[in-house]
GROMACS .gro file of N, CA and C in nm:
model
  456
    1UNK      N    1  -0.162   2.603   0.256
    1UNK     CA    2  -0.087   2.570   0.137
    1UNK      C    3   0.009   2.457   0.169
    2UNK      N    4   0.029   2.369   0.072
    2UNK     CA    5   0.122   2.258   0.084
    2UNK      C    6   0.238   2.277  -0.013
    3UNK      N    7   0.361   2.255   0.034
    3UNK     CA    8   0.479   2.252  -0.053
    3UNK      C    9   0.514   2.105  -0.073
    4UNK      N   10   0.520   2.063  -0.199
    4UNK     CA   11   0.532   1.921  -0.231
    4UNK      C   12   0.675   1.880  -0.266
    5UNK      N   13   0.722   1.777  -0.197
    5UNK     CA   14   0.848   1.711  -0.228
    5UNK      C   15   0.821   1.610  -0.340
    6UNK      N   16   0.926   1.553  -0.396
    6UNK     CA   17   0.908   1.456  -0.505
    6UNK      C   18   0.823   1.337  -0.462
    7UNK      N   19   0.829   1.298  -0.334
    7UNK     CA   20   0.749   1.184  -0.288
    7UNK      C   21   0.599   1.210  -0.303
    8UNK      N   22   0.557   1.336  -0.299
    8UNK     CA   23   0.415   1.368  -0.318
    8UNK      C   24   0.371   1.332  -0.460
    9UNK      N   25   0.457   1.354  -0.556
    9UNK     CA   26   0.424   1.321  -0.696
    9UNK      C   27   0.438   1.171  -0.721
   10UNK      N   28   0.535   1.109  -0.658
   10UNK     CA   29   0.558   0.965  -0.674
   10UNK      C   30   0.440   0.886  -0.616
   11UNK      N   31   0.390   0.930  -0.500
   11UNK     CA   32   0.280   0.859  -0.433
   11UNK      C   33   0.143   0.918  -0.463
   12UNK      N   34   0.134   1.005  -0.564
   12UNK     CA   35   0.007   1.061  -0.611
   12UNK      C   36  -0.072   1.127  -0.499
   13UNK      N   37  -0.007   1.217  -0.426
   13UNK     CA   38  -0.069   1.292  -0.317
   13UNK      C   39  -0.180   1.382  -0.371
   14UNK      N   40  -0.297   1.380  -0.307
   14UNK     CA   41  -0.409   1.464  -0.348
   14UNK      C   42  -0.451   1.556  -0.234
   15UNK      N   43  -0.488   1.677  -0.269
   15UNK     CA   44  -0.540   1.772  -0.172
   15UNK      C   45  -0.628   1.873  -0.244
   16UNK      N   46  -0.717   1.934  -0.170
   16UNK     CA   47  -0.798   2.042  -0.227
   16UNK      C   48  -0.736   2.177  -0.193
   17UNK      N   49  -0.630   2.177  -0.112
   17UNK     CA   50  -0.559   2.299  -0.075
   17UNK      C   51  -0.471   2.346  -0.191
   18UNK      N   52  -0.426   2.472  -0.182
   18UNK     CA   53  -0.330   2.522  -0.279
   18UNK      C   54  -0.198   2.447  -0.261
   19UNK      N   55  -0.126   2.428  -0.373
   19UNK     CA   56   0.002   2.358  -0.367
   19UNK      C   57   0.111   2.443  -0.430
   20UNK      N   58   0.233   2.412  -0.389
   20UNK     CA   59   0.351   2.478  -0.444
   20UNK      C   60   0.465   2.378  -0.441
   21UNK      N   61   0.568   2.405  -0.518
   21UNK     CA   62   0.691   2.326  -0.515
   21UNK      C   63   0.801   2.412  -0.573
   22UNK      N   64   0.916   2.353  -0.597
   22UNK     CA   65   1.028   2.426  -0.657
   22UNK      C   66   1.065   2.357  -0.788
   23UNK      N   67   1.129   2.429  -0.881
   23UNK     CA   68   1.163   2.370  -1.010
   23UNK      C   69   1.254   2.248  -1.000
   24UNK      N   70   1.342   2.242  -0.901
   24UNK     CA   71   1.436   2.129  -0.888
   24UNK      C   72   1.366   1.995  -0.867
   25UNK      N   73   1.245   1.997  -0.813
   25UNK     CA   74   1.171   1.872  -0.790
   25UNK      C   75   1.143   1.802  -0.923
   26UNK      N   76   1.111   1.879  -1.025
   26UNK     CA   77   1.080   1.821  -1.157
   26UNK      C   78   1.195   1.737  -1.208
   27UNK      N   79   1.320   1.779  -1.179
   27UNK     CA   80   1.439   1.706  -1.225
   27UNK      C   81   1.453   1.570  -1.158
   28UNK      N   82   1.391   1.551  -1.043
   28UNK     CA   83   1.400   1.423  -0.971
   28UNK      C   84   1.295   1.321  -1.017
   29UNK      N   85   1.202   1.364  -1.099
   29UNK     CA   86   1.088   1.278  -1.134
   29UNK      C   87   1.103   1.214  -1.271
   30UNK      N   88   1.042   1.096  -1.283
   30UNK     CA   89   1.040   1.023  -1.410
   30UNK      C   90   0.899   0.967  -1.433
   31UNK      N   91   0.873   0.934  -1.558
   31UNK     CA   92   0.751   0.864  -1.596
   31UNK      C   93   0.623   0.931  -1.543
   32UNK      N   94   0.537   0.852  -1.477
   32UNK     CA   95   0.407   0.901  -1.431
   32UNK      C   96   0.418   1.016  -1.332
   33UNK      N   97   0.517   1.010  -1.244
   33UNK     CA   98   0.530   1.116  -1.145
   33UNK      C   99   0.567   1.250  -1.211
   34UNK      N  100   0.646   1.245  -1.318
   34UNK     CA  101   0.679   1.367  -1.393
   34UNK      C  102   0.554   1.422  -1.461
   35UNK      N  103   0.470   1.334  -1.512
   35UNK     CA  104   0.344   1.379  -1.574
   35UNK      C  105   0.252   1.443  -1.470
   36UNK      N  106   0.251   1.387  -1.347
   36UNK     CA  107   0.170   1.445  -1.240
   36UNK      C  108   0.217   1.587  -1.208
   37UNK      N  109   0.349   1.605  -1.202
   37UNK     CA  110   0.406   1.738  -1.177
   37UNK      C  111   0.360   1.834  -1.286
   38UNK      N  112   0.376   1.795  -1.411
   38UNK     CA  113   0.338   1.881  -1.524
   38UNK      C  114   0.189   1.914  -1.521
   39UNK      N  115   0.107   1.814  -1.489
   39UNK     CA  116  -0.038   1.837  -1.484
   39UNK      C  117  -0.074   1.933  -1.371
   40UNK      N  118  -0.012   1.917  -1.257
   40UNK     CA  119  -0.042   2.006  -1.145
   40UNK      C  120   0.008   2.148  -1.172
   41UNK      N  121   0.124   2.157  -1.236
   41UNK     CA  122   0.173   2.291  -1.273
   41UNK      C  123   0.077   2.357  -1.371
   42UNK      N  124   0.028   2.280  -1.466
   42UNK     CA  125  -0.067   2.332  -1.564
   42UNK      C  126  -0.200   2.372  -1.504
   43UNK      N  127  -0.234   2.311  -1.390
   43UNK     CA  128  -0.363   2.343  -1.328
   43UNK      C  129  -0.349   2.442  -1.212
   44UNK      N  130  -0.235   2.509  -1.204
   44UNK     CA  131  -0.223   2.619  -1.109
   44UNK      C  132  -0.130   2.601  -0.990
   45UNK      N  133  -0.056   2.491  -0.985
   45UNK     CA  134   0.040   2.475  -0.875
   45UNK      C  135   0.144   2.587  -0.884
   46UNK      N  136   0.171   2.651  -0.771
   46UNK     CA  137   0.267   2.761  -0.766
   46UNK      C  138   0.410   2.706  -0.769
   47UNK      N  139   0.495   2.761  -0.854
   47UNK     CA  140   0.636   2.724  -0.858
   47UNK      C  141   0.712   2.837  -0.787
   48UNK      N  142   0.776   2.802  -0.676
   48UNK     CA  143   0.840   2.902  -0.590
   48UNK      C  144   0.991   2.883  -0.590
   49UNK      N  145   1.064   2.993  -0.594
   49UNK     CA  146   1.209   2.989  -0.580
   49UNK      C  147   1.244   3.065  -0.452
   50UNK      N  148   1.289   2.993  -0.348
   50UNK     CA  149   1.318   3.059  -0.221
   50UNK      C  150   1.440   3.151  -0.234
   51UNK      N  151   1.442   3.257  -0.152
   51UNK     CA  152   1.554   3.350  -0.161
   51UNK      C  153   1.678   3.291  -0.092
   52UNK      N  154   1.792   3.349  -0.125
   52UNK     CA  155   1.920   3.297  -0.076
   52UNK      C  156   1.933   3.306   0.076
   53UNK      N  157   1.878   3.413   0.136
   53UNK     CA  158   1.888   3.428   0.282
   53UNK      C  159   1.814   3.315   0.354
   54UNK      N  160   1.696   3.281   0.305
   54UNK     CA  161   1.620   3.173   0.368
   54UNK      C  162   1.689   3.039   0.345
   55UNK      N  163   1.741   3.019   0.226
   55UNK     CA  164   1.812   2.894   0.196
   55UNK      C  165   1.932   2.878   0.289
   56UNK      N  166   2.004   2.986   0.314
   56UNK     CA  167   2.119   2.982   0.404
   56UNK      C  168   2.074   2.955   0.548
   57UNK      N  169   1.961   3.010   0.588
   57UNK     CA  170   1.906   2.984   0.722
   57UNK      C  171   1.877   2.834   0.739
   58UNK      N  172   1.821   2.771   0.635
   58UNK     CA  173   1.792   2.628   0.640
   58UNK      C  174   1.922   2.548   0.647
   59UNK      N  175   2.022   2.589   0.569
   59UNK     CA  176   2.153   2.520   0.574
   59UNK      C  177   2.212   2.525   0.716
   60UNK      N  178   2.205   2.640   0.780
   60UNK     CA  179   2.257   2.654   0.916
   60UNK      C  180   2.180   2.563   1.013
   61UNK      N  181   2.048   2.560   1.000
   61UNK     CA  182   1.967   2.473   1.086
   61UNK      C  183   2.001   2.326   1.062
   62UNK      N  184   2.023   2.289   0.935
   62UNK     CA  185   2.058   2.150   0.902
   62UNK      C  186   2.196   2.115   0.956
   63UNK      N  187   2.287   2.211   0.953
   63UNK     CA  188   2.421   2.186   1.009
   63UNK      C  189   2.411   2.166   1.159
   64UNK      N  190   2.332   2.250   1.226
   64UNK     CA  191   2.314   2.239   1.371
   64UNK      C  192   2.252   2.106   1.411
   65UNK      N  193   2.157   2.057   1.332
   65UNK     CA  194   2.090   1.931   1.365
   65UNK      C  195   2.171   1.809   1.322
   66UNK      N  196   2.273   1.831   1.237
   66UNK     CA  197   2.353   1.720   1.188
   66UNK      C  198   2.298   1.657   1.062
   67UNK      N  199   2.202   1.721   0.998
   67UNK     CA  200   2.139   1.665   0.879
   67UNK      C  201   2.195   1.718   0.747
   68UNK      N  202   2.282   1.818   0.752
   68UNK     CA  203   2.328   1.883   0.630
   68UNK      C  204   2.391   1.786   0.531
   69UNK      N  205   2.468   1.691   0.581
   69UNK     CA  206   2.538   1.597   0.495
   69UNK      C  207   2.448   1.502   0.418
   70UNK      N  208   2.323   1.487   0.460
   70UNK     CA  209   2.233   1.393   0.392
   70UNK      C  210   2.123   1.464   0.312
   71UNK      N  211   2.122   1.597   0.318
   71UNK     CA  212   2.021   1.672   0.243
   71UNK      C  213   2.076   1.721   0.111
   72UNK      N  214   1.998   1.707   0.007
   72UNK     CA  215   2.036   1.761  -0.124
   72UNK      C  216   2.001   1.908  -0.130
   73UNK      N  217   2.050   1.976  -0.233
   73UNK     CA  218   2.014   2.116  -0.254
   73UNK      C  219   1.863   2.128  -0.271
   74UNK      N  220   1.803   2.033  -0.339
   74UNK     CA  221   1.657   2.032  -0.358
   74UNK      C  222   1.587   2.026  -0.222
   75UNK      N  223   1.633   1.937  -0.134
   75UNK     CA  224   1.573   1.922  -0.001
   75UNK      C  225   1.580   2.054   0.077
   76UNK      N  226   1.695   2.116   0.076
   76UNK     CA  227   1.716   2.241   0.149
   76UNK      C  228   1.623   2.350   0.095
   77UNK      N  229   1.613   2.358  -0.037
   77UNK     CA  230   1.530   2.461  -0.098
   77UNK      C  231   1.380   2.436  -0.075
   78UNK      N  232   1.341   2.309  -0.065
   78UNK     CA  233   1.201   2.278  -0.033
   78UNK      C  234   1.165   2.323   0.109
   79UNK      N  235   1.253   2.298   0.203
   79UNK     CA  236   1.229   2.343   0.340
   79UNK      C  237   1.224   2.496   0.342
   80UNK      N  238   1.315   2.560   0.267
   80UNK     CA  239   1.317   2.706   0.261
   80UNK      C  240   1.187   2.760   0.200
   81UNK      N  241   1.138   2.697   0.095
   81UNK     CA  242   1.013   2.740   0.032
   81UNK      C  243   0.897   2.727   0.131
   82UNK      N  244   0.893   2.618   0.205
   82UNK     CA  245   0.787   2.598   0.305
   82UNK      C  246   0.794   2.705   0.413
   83UNK      N  247   0.915   2.739   0.455
   83UNK     CA  248   0.935   2.842   0.556
   83UNK      C  249   0.886   2.977   0.505
   84UNK      N  250   0.926   3.014   0.383
   84UNK     CA  251   0.887   3.143   0.326
   84UNK      C  252   0.737   3.155   0.303
   85UNK      N  253   0.676   3.047   0.259
   85UNK     CA  254   0.533   3.050   0.225
   85UNK      C  255   0.444   3.022   0.347
   86UNK      N  256   0.507   2.996   0.463
   86UNK     CA  257   0.433   2.957   0.583
   86UNK      C  258   0.339   2.841   0.550
   87UNK      N  259   0.396   2.742   0.481
   87UNK     CA  260   0.318   2.630   0.429
   87UNK      C  261   0.357   2.500   0.500
   88UNK      N  262   0.278   2.398   0.478
   88UNK     CA  263   0.307   2.264   0.528
   88UNK      C  264   0.391   2.191   0.426
   89UNK      N  265   0.503   2.137   0.469
   89UNK     CA  266   0.592   2.059   0.381
   89UNK      C  267   0.540   1.916   0.373
   90UNK      N  268   0.520   1.866   0.252
   90UNK     CA  269   0.474   1.729   0.231
   90UNK      C  270   0.593   1.646   0.186
   91UNK      N  271   0.641   1.559   0.276
   91UNK     CA  272   0.759   1.477   0.247
   91UNK      C  273   0.763   1.354   0.335
   92UNK      N  274   0.831   1.251   0.288
   92UNK     CA  275   0.857   1.132   0.368
   92UNK      C  276   1.003   1.129   0.416
   93UNK      N  277   1.082   1.228   0.379
   93UNK     CA  278   1.224   1.232   0.411
   93UNK      C  279   1.243   1.271   0.558
   94UNK      N  280   1.305   1.181   0.636
   94UNK     CA  281   1.322   1.204   0.779
   94UNK      C  282   1.414   1.322   0.809
   95UNK      N  283   1.523   1.338   0.733
   95UNK     CA  284   1.615   1.450   0.757
   95UNK      C  285   1.545   1.583   0.730
   96UNK      N  286   1.465   1.588   0.624
   96UNK     CA  287   1.389   1.710   0.595
   96UNK      C  288   1.290   1.739   0.707
   97UNK      N  289   1.225   1.635   0.758
   97UNK     CA  290   1.130   1.652   0.867
   97UNK      C  291   1.200   1.706   0.991
   98UNK      N  292   1.320   1.655   1.018
   98UNK     CA  293   1.396   1.697   1.135
   98UNK      C  294   1.432   1.846   1.127
   99UNK      N  295   1.480   1.889   1.011
   99UNK     CA  296   1.517   2.030   0.993
   99UNK      C  297   1.392   2.118   0.994
  100UNK      N  298   1.285   2.071   0.930
  100UNK     CA  299   1.160   2.148   0.929
  100UNK      C  300   1.110   2.169   1.072
  101UNK      N  301   1.117   2.066   1.154
  101UNK     CA  302   1.072   2.079   1.293
  101UNK      C  303   1.158   2.179   1.368
  102UNK      N  304   1.287   2.179   1.341
  102UNK     CA  305   1.378   2.275   1.405
  102UNK      C  306   1.339   2.419   1.370
  103UNK      N  307   1.286   2.439   1.249
  103UNK     CA  308   1.246   2.573   1.203
  103UNK      C  309   1.097   2.600   1.223
  104UNK      N  310   1.028   2.512   1.293
  104UNK     CA  311   0.883   2.524   1.318
  104UNK      C  312   0.801   2.527   1.190
  105UNK      N  313   0.842   2.447   1.093
  105UNK     CA  314   0.767   2.430   0.968
  105UNK      C  315   0.682   2.304   0.984
  106UNK      N  316   0.553   2.315   0.958
  106UNK     CA  317   0.464   2.199   0.968
  106UNK      C  318   0.497   2.097   0.860
  107UNK      N  319   0.479   1.969   0.891
  107UNK     CA  320   0.509   1.861   0.798
  107UNK      C  321   0.392   1.765   0.791
  108UNK      N  322   0.364   1.717   0.671
  108UNK     CA  323   0.268   1.608   0.652
  108UNK      C  324   0.339   1.498   0.575
  109UNK      N  325   0.324   1.374   0.623
  109UNK     CA  326   0.389   1.260   0.557
  109UNK      C  327   0.289   1.191   0.466
  110UNK      N  328   0.343   1.106   0.378
  110UNK     CA  329   0.258   1.041   0.278
  110UNK      C  330   0.254   0.890   0.297
  111UNK      N  331   0.365   0.824   0.269
  111UNK     CA  332   0.367   0.679   0.266
  111UNK      C  333   0.431   0.616   0.389
  112UNK      N  334   0.500   0.697   0.471
  112UNK     CA  335   0.566   0.644   0.591
  112UNK      C  336   0.522   0.724   0.711
  113UNK      N  337   0.554   0.671   0.829
  113UNK     CA  338   0.526   0.746   0.951
  113UNK      C  339   0.626   0.859   0.963
  114UNK      N  340   0.585   0.968   1.021
  114UNK     CA  341   0.675   1.082   1.041
  114UNK      C  342   0.765   1.060   1.161
  115UNK      N  343   0.853   1.156   1.184
  115UNK     CA  344   0.945   1.144   1.297
  115UNK      C  345   0.869   1.165   1.427
  116UNK      N  346   0.918   1.101   1.533
  116UNK     CA  347   0.856   1.113   1.665
  116UNK      C  348   0.918   1.226   1.746
  117UNK      N  349   1.045   1.256   1.718
  117UNK     CA  350   1.117   1.357   1.795
  117UNK      C  351   1.224   1.420   1.708
  118UNK      N  352   1.260   1.541   1.744
  118UNK     CA  353   1.368   1.607   1.673
  118UNK      C  354   1.500   1.550   1.723
  119UNK      N  355   1.597   1.534   1.634
  119UNK     CA  356   1.726   1.479   1.672
  119UNK      C  357   1.838   1.575   1.639
  120UNK      N  358   1.940   1.570   1.723
  120UNK     CA  359   2.065   1.641   1.696
  120UNK      C  360   2.171   1.532   1.683
  121UNK      N  361   2.211   1.503   1.563
  121UNK     CA  362   2.301   1.391   1.534
  121UNK      C  363   2.442   1.416   1.589
  122UNK      N  364   2.510   1.308   1.622
  122UNK     CA  365   2.650   1.310   1.660
  122UNK      C  366   2.729   1.240   1.552
  123UNK      N  367   2.860   1.259   1.555
  123UNK     CA  368   2.947   1.195   1.456
  123UNK      C  369   3.056   1.119   1.530
  124UNK      N  370   3.077   0.994   1.486
  124UNK     CA  371   3.175   0.910   1.553
  124UNK      C  372   3.285   0.871   1.455
  125UNK      N  373   3.409   0.883   1.503
  125UNK     CA  374   3.525   0.846   1.421
  125UNK      C  375   3.523   0.695   1.400
  126UNK      N  376   3.542   0.654   1.276
  126UNK     CA  377   3.542   0.511   1.244
  126UNK      C  378   3.676   0.446   1.278
  127UNK      N  379   3.775   0.528   1.314
  127UNK     CA  380   3.906   0.476   1.354
  127UNK      C  381   3.920   0.467   1.504
  128UNK      N  382   3.924   0.582   1.571
  128UNK     CA  383   3.951   0.585   1.716
  128UNK      C  384   3.824   0.584   1.802
  129UNK      N  385   3.708   0.605   1.740
  129UNK     CA  386   3.582   0.596   1.815
  129UNK      C  387   3.538   0.722   1.887
  130UNK      N  388   3.617   0.829   1.879
  130UNK     CA  389   3.578   0.954   1.945
  130UNK      C  390   3.451   1.009   1.881
  131UNK      N  391   3.373   1.080   1.963
  131UNK     CA  392   3.249   1.139   1.913
  131UNK      C  393   3.261   1.291   1.907
  132UNK      N  394   3.190   1.349   1.808
  132UNK     CA  395   3.191   1.493   1.787
  132UNK      C  396   3.048   1.540   1.765
  133UNK      N  397   3.020   1.664   1.808
  133UNK     CA  398   2.887   1.721   1.790
  133UNK      C  399   2.867   1.774   1.648
  134UNK      N  400   2.975   1.814   1.583
  134UNK     CA  401   2.964   1.870   1.449
  134UNK      C  402   3.031   1.779   1.347
  135UNK      N  403   2.977   1.783   1.226
  135UNK     CA  404   3.034   1.704   1.117
  135UNK      C  405   3.166   1.765   1.073
  136UNK      N  406   3.265   1.681   1.052
  136UNK     CA  407   3.397   1.722   1.003
  136UNK      C  408   3.432   1.630   0.887
  137UNK      N  409   3.523   1.673   0.802
  137UNK     CA  410   3.567   1.587   0.691
  137UNK      C  411   3.640   1.464   0.743
  138UNK      N  412   3.725   1.485   0.843
  138UNK     CA  413   3.805   1.377   0.901
  138UNK      C  414   3.819   1.399   1.050
  139UNK      N  415   3.852   1.293   1.122
  139UNK     CA  416   3.878   1.302   1.265
  139UNK      C  417   4.005   1.386   1.287
  140UNK      N  418   3.996   1.489   1.371
  140UNK     CA  419   4.115   1.572   1.395
  140UNK      C  420   4.221   1.499   1.479
  141UNK      N  421   4.186   1.384   1.537
  141UNK     CA  422   4.280   1.309   1.621
  141UNK      C  423   4.358   1.207   1.539
  142UNK      N  424   4.284   1.121   1.464
  142UNK     CA  425   4.352   1.012   1.392
  142UNK      C  426   4.341   1.021   1.240
  143UNK      N  427   4.254   1.110   1.190
  143UNK     CA  428   4.243   1.129   1.045
  143UNK      C  429   4.145   1.036   0.976
  144UNK      N  430   4.077   0.949   1.049
  144UNK     CA  431   3.980   0.857   0.988
  144UNK      C  432   3.851   0.931   0.956
  145UNK      N  433   3.765   0.868   0.875
  145UNK     CA  434   3.636   0.924   0.841
  145UNK      C  435   3.538   0.917   0.958
  146UNK      N  436   3.438   1.003   0.953
  146UNK     CA  437   3.336   1.006   1.058
  146UNK      C  438   3.204   0.950   1.002
  147UNK      N  439   3.127   0.887   1.089
  147UNK     CA  440   2.996   0.834   1.053
  147UNK      C  441   2.891   0.903   1.140
  148UNK      N  442   2.776   0.933   1.082
  148UNK     CA  443   2.666   0.993   1.157
  148UNK      C  444   2.610   0.889   1.252
  149UNK      N  445   2.585   0.931   1.376
  149UNK     CA  446   2.543   0.837   1.481
  149UNK      C  447   2.418   0.892   1.551
  150UNK      N  448   2.321   0.806   1.573
  150UNK     CA  449   2.200   0.843   1.646
  150UNK      C  450   2.237   0.879   1.788
  151UNK      N  451   2.194   0.996   1.836
  151UNK     CA  452   2.233   1.040   1.970
  151UNK      C  453   2.169   0.963   2.084
  152UNK      N  454   2.064   0.886   2.058
  152UNK     CA  455   1.995   0.819   2.170
  152UNK      C  456   2.058   0.688   2.206
   0.00000   0.00000   0.00000
């Protein structure tokens, strides 16, 4: 089974396997991609709502990897749906791929290459330059904002 992100509808992803998605994806779509969603729903695509425990598990994994700040609620719930359904997540979103890999959820990409490795992001103060492993609202040393930084 495949769980489809909005990019699957935008890029007209086709499969003979069973498909599923979440209701929030429909809100992200316009024009032809919205019609594709409606047509697939009408032809048997499963609409899944992940439970709160699984959604919270994905949030924790995203916080640990440093991706929480760039993932939408829709993104988190899609990863949760894939986890619950033991399905392959279809997305081009790198942050979603990173969290999915952390949770051992299979991923298939559509229009871009997938990630090569899992990353644990660092955060660097834009004022004093100190680095932190976890995301914070402000630097506890100088009070400046933090920027997500590639750990490599």
